[in-house]
Tab-separated table of C-alpha atoms in Angstrom:
chain	number	residue	atom	x	y	z
E	1	MET	CA	-51.143	75.683	-51.344
E	2	ASP	CA	-50.631	79.145	-51.901
E	3	THR	CA	-50.362	81.410	-54.856
E	4	LEU	CA	-47.376	81.030	-57.598
E	5	VAL	CA	-47.927	82.617	-61.086
E	6	SER	CA	-48.392	85.266	-63.368
E	7	THR	CA	-49.787	85.880	-66.883
E	8	THR	CA	-47.935	83.626	-69.781
E	9	SER	CA	-46.288	83.853	-72.916
E	10	ALA	CA	-46.681	80.852	-75.176
E	11	ALA	CA	-42.400	80.438	-74.627
E	12	PRO	CA	-41.432	76.964	-73.399
E	13	ALA	CA	-41.570	77.163	-69.705
E	14	PRO	CA	-38.048	78.865	-68.267
E	15	VAL	CA	-35.827	76.939	-66.276
E	16	ALA	CA	-36.330	79.346	-63.134
E	17	LEU	CA	-40.215	78.250	-63.149
E	18	ARG	CA	-39.412	74.555	-62.809
E	19	LYS	CA	-36.762	74.904	-59.967
E	20	LEU	CA	-39.106	77.216	-58.304
E	21	TYR	CA	-41.657	74.884	-58.149
E	22	PHE	CA	-39.257	72.226	-56.930
E	23	LEU	CA	-38.004	74.376	-54.247
E	24	ARG	CA	-41.436	75.163	-53.029
E	25	PHE	CA	-42.140	71.597	-53.214
E	26	ALA	CA	-39.020	70.826	-50.694
E	27	PHE	CA	-40.229	73.345	-48.774
E	28	ALA	CA	-43.435	72.653	-48.296
E	29	ALA	CA	-43.116	68.888	-47.290
E	30	VAL	CA	-40.121	69.832	-44.683
E	31	TRP	CA	-42.621	72.974	-43.478
E	32	ALA	CA	-45.899	70.077	-43.325
E	33	ALA	CA	-43.424	67.864	-41.232
E	34	LEU	CA	-41.897	70.478	-38.813
E	35	LEU	CA	-45.393	71.592	-38.328
E	36	PHE	CA	-46.809	67.864	-37.523
E	37	ALA	CA	-44.073	67.520	-35.514
E	38	ALA	CA	-44.671	70.670	-33.657
E	39	GLY	CA	-48.200	69.298	-32.687
E	40	GLY	CA	-51.555	70.958	-32.939
E	41	THR	CA	-51.048	73.737	-30.457
E	42	LEU	CA	-49.575	77.147	-30.389
E	43	GLY	CA	-46.200	76.915	-29.598
E	44	PRO	CA	-43.398	79.187	-30.232
E	45	VAL	CA	-42.015	76.901	-32.927
E	46	ALA	CA	-45.729	76.793	-34.573
E	47	VAL	CA	-46.172	80.144	-34.454
E	48	THR	CA	-42.465	80.807	-36.132
E	49	LEU	CA	-43.347	77.839	-39.069
E	50	LEU	CA	-47.116	79.562	-39.042
E	51	LEU	CA	-45.176	83.267	-40.068
E	52	VAL	CA	-42.408	81.565	-42.294
E	53	TYR	CA	-44.781	80.190	-44.843
E	54	PRO	CA	-46.526	83.146	-45.790
E	55	LEU	CA	-43.420	84.626	-45.808
E	56	PHE	CA	-41.664	82.171	-47.763
E	57	ASP	CA	-44.666	82.575	-50.547
E	58	VAL	CA	-43.623	86.084	-50.651
E	59	VAL	CA	-40.162	85.564	-51.154
E	60	ALA	CA	-41.017	82.988	-53.996
E	61	ALA	CA	-43.291	84.881	-55.805
E	62	ILE	CA	-40.761	88.006	-55.917
E	63	VAL	CA	-38.211	85.382	-57.545
E	64	ASP	CA	-41.149	84.615	-59.949
E	65	ILE	CA	-41.768	88.154	-60.883
E	66	ARG	CA	-37.997	88.522	-61.604
E	67	SER	CA	-37.957	85.103	-63.546
E	68	ALA	CA	-41.141	86.782	-65.639
E	69	ARG	CA	-39.594	89.692	-66.350
E	70	ALA	CA	-36.188	88.178	-67.689
E	71	ASP	CA	-38.763	86.270	-70.086
E	72	GLY	CA	-40.549	88.980	-71.149
E	73	ARG	CA	-43.616	87.952	-69.333
E	74	GLY	CA	-45.736	90.292	-67.123
E	75	ALA	CA	-46.574	89.003	-63.274
E	76	PRO	CA	-49.659	91.411	-62.175
E	77	ALA	CA	-50.916	87.738	-59.993
E	78	LEU	CA	-47.936	87.944	-58.526
E	79	HIS	CA	-48.437	91.274	-57.277
E	80	VAL	CA	-51.679	90.303	-55.644
E	81	ASN	CA	-50.081	87.356	-54.264
E	82	ILE	CA	-47.231	89.527	-52.505
E	83	ALA	CA	-49.948	91.561	-51.135
E	84	ILE	CA	-52.349	88.563	-49.779
E	85	SER	CA	-49.413	86.895	-48.287
E	86	SER	CA	-47.875	89.598	-46.896
E	87	LEU	CA	-51.302	90.484	-44.964
E	88	ALA	CA	-51.595	86.642	-43.970
E	89	VAL	CA	-48.378	87.328	-42.392
E	90	VAL	CA	-49.704	90.321	-40.278
E	91	GLY	CA	-52.630	88.428	-39.570
E	92	LEU	CA	-51.452	85.053	-38.412
E	93	ALA	CA	-49.307	86.939	-36.370
E	94	VAL	CA	-52.174	88.691	-34.381
E	95	ALA	CA	-54.470	85.628	-34.529
E	96	ALA	CA	-51.273	83.482	-32.936
E	97	THR	CA	-52.164	85.518	-29.840
E	98	SER	CA	-55.608	84.460	-29.570
E	99	GLY	CA	-55.659	81.221	-30.026
E	100	VAL	CA	-55.790	78.242	-32.691
E	101	PRO	CA	-59.213	78.823	-33.972
E	102	ALA	CA	-58.185	82.579	-34.681
E	103	VAL	CA	-55.288	81.054	-36.683
E	104	LEU	CA	-57.459	78.785	-38.555
E	105	ARG	CA	-59.894	81.806	-39.560
E	106	VAL	CA	-56.508	83.712	-41.003
E	107	TRP	CA	-55.390	80.736	-42.334
E	108	GLY	CA	-58.746	80.005	-44.046
E	109	VAL	CA	-59.105	83.528	-45.570
E	110	TRP	CA	-55.405	83.430	-46.908
E	111	ALA	CA	-56.194	80.204	-48.658
E	112	ILE	CA	-59.514	80.656	-49.938
E	113	THR	CA	-58.325	84.145	-51.621
E	114	SER	CA	-54.958	82.780	-52.796
E	115	GLY	CA	-56.576	79.796	-54.227
E	116	ILE	CA	-58.674	82.060	-56.245
E	117	VAL	CA	-55.465	84.113	-57.494
E	118	GLN	CA	-53.496	80.893	-58.029
E	119	LEU	CA	-56.801	79.474	-59.942
E	120	VAL	CA	-57.074	82.557	-62.250
E	121	ALA	CA	-53.188	82.602	-62.933
E	122	GLY	CA	-52.883	79.175	-63.670
E	123	ALA	CA	-55.538	79.347	-66.213
E	124	THR	CA	-53.608	82.025	-67.749
E	125	ARG	CA	-50.467	80.169	-67.726
E	126	ARG	CA	-51.842	76.634	-69.457
E	127	LYS	CA	-50.066	77.301	-72.487
E	128	LEU	CA	-46.753	76.918	-70.527
E	129	GLY	CA	-47.830	73.075	-69.800
E	130	GLY	CA	-48.243	71.697	-66.441
E	131	GLN	CA	-50.811	74.210	-65.458
E	132	TRP	CA	-53.449	71.994	-64.792
E	133	ALA	CA	-52.201	70.919	-61.473
E	134	MET	CA	-52.077	74.564	-60.249
E	135	ILE	CA	-55.127	74.957	-61.278
E	136	ILE	CA	-56.765	72.005	-59.297
E	137	SER	CA	-54.626	73.387	-56.778
E	138	GLY	CA	-56.315	76.799	-56.835
E	139	ALA	CA	-59.499	74.870	-56.535
E	140	ILE	CA	-58.574	72.928	-53.461
E	141	SER	CA	-56.925	75.652	-51.832
E	142	THR	CA	-60.137	77.615	-52.109
E	143	LEU	CA	-62.114	74.385	-50.465
E	144	ALA	CA	-59.760	73.730	-47.796
E	145	GLY	CA	-59.923	77.441	-46.369
E	146	ALA	CA	-63.632	77.275	-46.344
E	147	SER	CA	-63.080	74.003	-44.030
E	148	PHE	CA	-60.383	75.709	-41.915
E	149	PHE	CA	-62.522	78.603	-41.368
E	150	ALA	CA	-65.594	76.096	-40.463
E	151	GLN	CA	-62.888	74.048	-38.353
E	152	ALA	CA	-62.401	77.248	-36.755
E	153	GLY	CA	-65.608	76.711	-34.674
E	154	GLY	CA	-65.824	73.419	-33.855
E	155	ASP	CA	-64.192	71.276	-30.573
E	156	ASP	CA	-61.337	69.571	-32.740
E	157	ALA	CA	-59.599	73.000	-33.773
E	158	SER	CA	-56.101	71.873	-34.599
E	159	LEU	CA	-52.836	73.297	-36.212
E	160	THR	CA	-52.215	69.638	-37.741
E	161	SER	CA	-54.669	69.592	-40.793
E	162	LEU	CA	-52.208	72.834	-41.879
E	163	ALA	CA	-49.622	70.423	-42.565
E	164	GLY	CA	-51.358	68.005	-44.522
E	165	TYR	CA	-52.770	71.119	-46.821
E	166	ALA	CA	-49.357	72.717	-47.117
E	167	PHE	CA	-47.560	69.100	-48.358
E	168	LEU	CA	-50.802	68.687	-50.810
E	169	GLY	CA	-50.176	72.350	-52.036
E	170	GLY	CA	-46.562	70.926	-51.946
E	171	VAL	CA	-46.698	67.414	-54.509
E	172	PHE	CA	-48.930	70.033	-56.599
E	173	PHE	CA	-45.708	72.125	-57.426
E	174	LEU	CA	-43.836	68.830	-57.944
E	175	VAL	CA	-46.067	67.803	-60.360
E	176	SER	CA	-46.087	71.510	-62.231
E	177	ALA	CA	-42.104	71.323	-62.597
E	178	LEU	CA	-42.220	67.637	-63.917
E	179	ARG	CA	-44.840	69.076	-66.479
E	180	LEU	CA	-42.871	71.788	-67.211
E	181	ASN	CA	-39.732	70.031	-67.770
E	182	ARG	CA	-41.724	67.390	-69.855
E	183	ALA	CA	-43.523	70.184	-71.841
E	184	ARG	CA	-39.928	71.995	-72.284
E	185	ASN	CA	-38.365	68.589	-73.492
E	186	GLU	CA	-41.451	68.035	-76.079
E	187	VAL	CA	-40.471	71.745	-77.665
């Protein structure tokens, strides 16, 4: 479900943040479908998708930082997100050479750490509206990360569970985008 947020102001949600959330939903949905179609094994397509997901998270955080600066908001959580997701790319590239269990462990650690950051950042952005979905998403990400780590030690280690995780995270972005739009219209 990955991280996404920064610290807040009480100002109405910026249009750029809503657009970013809609884009993140679309990306997650397409990514999940492609990973599911690639199957539960580590082929070239799956490895590419595994690396693209956290890279997209980095790019989205950079866009969010620029939006936050334009609106006069700070973005310390986004800088943490960039570091975590960048490390995830490197970790996943290395883990992909060792097999699905190693990938699930790295993805699990990434999901746990980014989920905690998302939880905290969503709580600090709650005045924008629509952040309850991001707070729940952060909590689910943390729990899912622990689940991926546990799954890595079992006989059923498969990448397909990551597709469901990504899609659910995308749904939370969609809900937040819709809530941000509603909050903007109520102001």
